[in-house]
CSV table of C-alpha atoms in Angstrom, one decimal:
chain,number,residue,atom,x,y,z
T,7,MET,CA,-17.8,-0.4,5.5
T,8,LYS,CA,-18.2,-4.2,5.8
T,9,LYS,CA,-19.0,-4.5,2.1
T,10,LEU,CA,-15.9,-2.4,1.3
T,11,LEU,CA,-13.6,-4.6,3.4
T,12,THR,CA,-15.1,-7.8,1.9
T,13,ALA,CA,-14.5,-6.4,-1.7
T,14,VAL,CA,-11.0,-5.4,-0.9
T,15,ALA,CA,-10.2,-8.8,0.7
T,16,LEU,CA,-11.6,-10.7,-2.4
T,17,LEU,CA,-9.6,-8.5,-4.7
T,18,ALA,CA,-6.5,-9.0,-2.7
T,19,LEU,CA,-6.9,-12.8,-2.8
T,20,THR,CA,-7.6,-13.1,-6.6
T,21,ALA,CA,-5.5,-10.3,-8.1
T,22,PRO,CA,-2.0,-11.6,-7.5
T,23,ALA,CA,-2.7,-14.7,-9.5
T,24,LEU,CA,-3.7,-12.6,-12.4
T,25,ALA,CA,-0.7,-10.3,-12.2
T,26,GLN,CA,2.2,-12.8,-12.3
T,27,ASN,CA,5.4,-11.7,-14.2
T,28,ILE,CA,3.9,-8.7,-15.9
T,29,THR,CA,4.7,-5.1,-16.6
T,30,ALA,CA,2.0,-2.6,-16.9
T,31,PRO,CA,1.6,1.0,-18.1
T,32,ALA,CA,1.0,3.7,-15.5
T,33,PRO,CA,-2.6,4.2,-14.6
T,34,THR,CA,-4.6,7.3,-15.1
T,35,ILE,CA,-4.7,9.5,-12.0
T,36,PRO,CA,-8.3,10.7,-11.6
T,37,GLN,CA,-8.9,14.3,-10.6
T,38,GLY,CA,-8.6,14.9,-6.8
T,39,ILE,CA,-6.6,11.7,-6.2
T,40,THR,CA,-3.1,12.2,-4.7
T,41,VAL,CA,-0.4,9.7,-5.3
T,42,GLU,CA,2.9,9.8,-3.4
T,43,SER,CA,5.8,7.5,-3.8
T,44,PRO,CA,8.1,7.9,-0.8
T,45,LYS,CA,11.3,6.0,-0.3
T,46,VAL,CA,10.9,4.2,3.0
T,47,PRO,CA,14.1,3.4,4.8
T,48,GLY,CA,14.5,-0.2,6.1
T,49,PRO,CA,17.3,-0.3,8.7
T,50,SER,CA,16.8,-4.1,9.1
T,51,LEU,CA,18.0,-4.5,5.5
T,52,GLU,CA,21.3,-2.8,6.1
T,53,GLY,CA,24.2,-5.2,5.3
T,54,ASN,CA,22.0,-7.8,3.6
T,55,LEU,CA,24.0,-10.5,1.8
T,56,GLU,CA,22.2,-9.8,-1.5
T,57,GLY,CA,23.2,-6.2,-1.5
T,58,ASN,CA,19.5,-5.1,-1.8
T,59,ALA,CA,18.7,-1.4,-1.4
T,60,THR,CA,17.7,-0.5,2.1
T,61,ALA,CA,15.2,2.2,1.1
T,62,ARG,CA,12.2,1.0,-0.9
T,63,GLU,CA,9.5,2.8,-2.8
T,64,ALA,CA,5.9,2.6,-1.5
T,65,MET,CA,2.9,3.9,-3.6
T,66,VAL,CA,0.5,5.8,-1.3
T,67,VAL,CA,-2.9,6.7,-2.8
T,68,LEU,CA,-5.0,9.3,-1.0
T,69,PRO,CA,-8.7,10.0,-1.6
T,70,PRO,CA,-9.9,13.4,-2.8
T,71,SER,CA,-11.2,14.3,0.6
T,72,TYR,CA,-7.8,13.9,2.2
T,73,LYS,CA,-6.8,17.4,1.0
T,74,THR,CA,-10.1,19.1,1.8
T,75,ASN,CA,-10.9,17.5,5.1
T,76,PRO,CA,-7.8,17.9,7.3
T,77,ASN,CA,-9.4,16.4,10.5
T,78,LYS,CA,-10.7,13.2,8.9
T,79,ARG,CA,-8.9,9.9,9.6
T,80,TYR,CA,-9.0,7.1,7.1
T,81,PRO,CA,-8.8,3.3,7.0
T,82,VAL,CA,-5.7,2.0,5.2
T,83,VAL,CA,-5.5,-1.0,2.8
T,84,TYR,CA,-2.0,-2.4,2.6
T,85,TYR,CA,-2.0,-4.1,-0.8
T,86,LEU,CA,0.7,-6.7,-0.8
T,87,HIS,CA,1.7,-8.2,-4.2
T,88,GLY,CA,4.2,-11.0,-3.7
T,89,PHE,CA,7.5,-11.5,-5.5
T,90,ALA,CA,6.5,-12.4,-9.1
T,91,ILE,CA,5.9,-8.7,-9.8
T,92,ASP,CA,7.3,-5.5,-8.3
T,93,GLY,CA,5.2,-3.0,-6.4
T,94,ARG,CA,5.2,-0.3,-9.1
T,95,ASN,CA,3.9,-2.7,-11.8
T,96,PHE,CA,1.3,-4.3,-9.4
T,97,TYR,CA,0.1,-0.7,-8.6
T,98,ASN,CA,-0.1,0.0,-12.4
T,99,TYR,CA,-1.7,-3.3,-13.3
T,100,MET,CA,-4.4,-3.0,-10.6
T,101,LYS,CA,-5.2,0.7,-11.5
T,102,VAL,CA,-5.2,1.6,-7.8
T,103,PRO,CA,-5.9,5.3,-8.2
T,104,GLU,CA,-9.0,4.6,-10.3
T,105,ALA,CA,-10.3,2.2,-7.7
T,106,VAL,CA,-9.7,4.6,-4.9
T,107,ALA,CA,-11.5,7.4,-6.8
T,108,LYS,CA,-14.5,5.1,-7.6
T,109,LYS,CA,-14.9,4.1,-4.0
T,110,ALA,CA,-14.5,7.7,-2.8
T,111,ALA,CA,-17.2,8.8,-5.2
T,112,GLN,CA,-19.5,6.3,-3.5
T,113,GLY,CA,-18.6,7.8,0.0
T,114,ASN,CA,-16.0,5.2,0.9
T,115,GLY,CA,-12.7,7.1,1.2
T,116,PHE,CA,-9.7,5.2,2.2
T,117,ILE,CA,-5.9,5.2,1.7
T,118,VAL,CA,-4.1,2.4,-0.3
T,119,VAL,CA,-0.5,1.6,0.2
T,120,VAL,CA,1.4,-0.7,-2.3
T,121,PRO,CA,4.9,-1.4,-1.0
T,122,GLY,CA,7.7,-2.2,-3.2
T,123,THR,CA,9.4,-5.7,-3.1
T,124,LEU,CA,10.7,-6.0,0.4
T,125,PRO,CA,12.6,-9.2,1.2
T,126,PRO,CA,12.4,-10.2,4.9
T,127,LYS,CA,15.4,-10.4,7.1
T,128,PRO,CA,15.8,-13.9,8.5
T,129,LEU,CA,15.2,-14.5,12.2
T,130,LYS,CA,18.0,-15.9,14.4
T,131,ASN,CA,16.6,-19.4,14.0
T,132,GLY,CA,16.8,-19.1,10.2
T,133,GLN,CA,13.1,-18.8,9.6
T,134,PRO,CA,11.9,-15.8,7.4
T,135,GLY,CA,11.2,-12.8,9.5
T,136,PRO,CA,8.6,-10.2,9.0
T,137,ALA,CA,9.0,-8.2,5.8
T,138,THR,CA,9.9,-4.5,6.0
T,139,ALA,CA,6.4,-3.8,4.8
T,140,CYS,CA,5.0,-5.2,8.0
T,141,ALA,CA,7.1,-3.1,10.3
T,142,VAL,CA,8.6,0.0,8.7
T,143,ILE,CA,6.0,0.9,6.1
T,144,VAL,CA,3.0,0.6,8.4
T,145,LYS,CA,4.8,2.7,11.0
T,146,ARG,CA,5.8,5.3,8.4
T,147,VAL,CA,2.3,5.6,6.9
T,148,ASP,CA,0.7,5.8,10.4
T,149,GLU,CA,3.1,8.6,11.3
T,150,ARG,CA,2.7,10.6,8.1
T,151,THR,CA,-1.0,10.3,7.2
T,152,ARG,CA,-4.2,10.4,9.1
T,153,ALA,CA,-4.5,6.6,9.1
T,154,LYS,CA,-7.0,5.0,11.5
T,155,THR,CA,-4.6,3.0,13.6
T,156,SER,CA,-7.0,1.2,15.9
T,157,ILE,CA,-9.6,-1.4,15.2
T,158,SER,CA,-12.0,0.7,17.3
T,159,GLU,CA,-11.7,3.5,14.7
T,160,LEU,CA,-13.0,1.4,11.8
């Protein structure tokens, strides 16, 4: 598990620089992988001055064993992309379903969530607040999947 987390962290640090201002074709979805793209409501975005949508897409990639092992809980990787590329194109570019399938075949099943572009709501002091991804998406994924939600579960 430690090697998996190290690999994911390194990928997360280097991949965004490679994925600036691009569009990418949809990746192949390997057999057994489930991809969901729910619209996640962001009440904190209601009435924003830019008129941004308050519900945003999040790509959720589940390993093959998610369907076949209903009692198993999984670690979750929240793969944040930055603002030079939207969530869908980042998901496409990084071929997330293929990476999840490869690790699952090696016995390392986990869930990956790639949120859409979610601008933060400013705090009262004018500083940027936490992005909707930090609050709403994590809560929604935890509620609707068998995510491991405690560090003691990892």
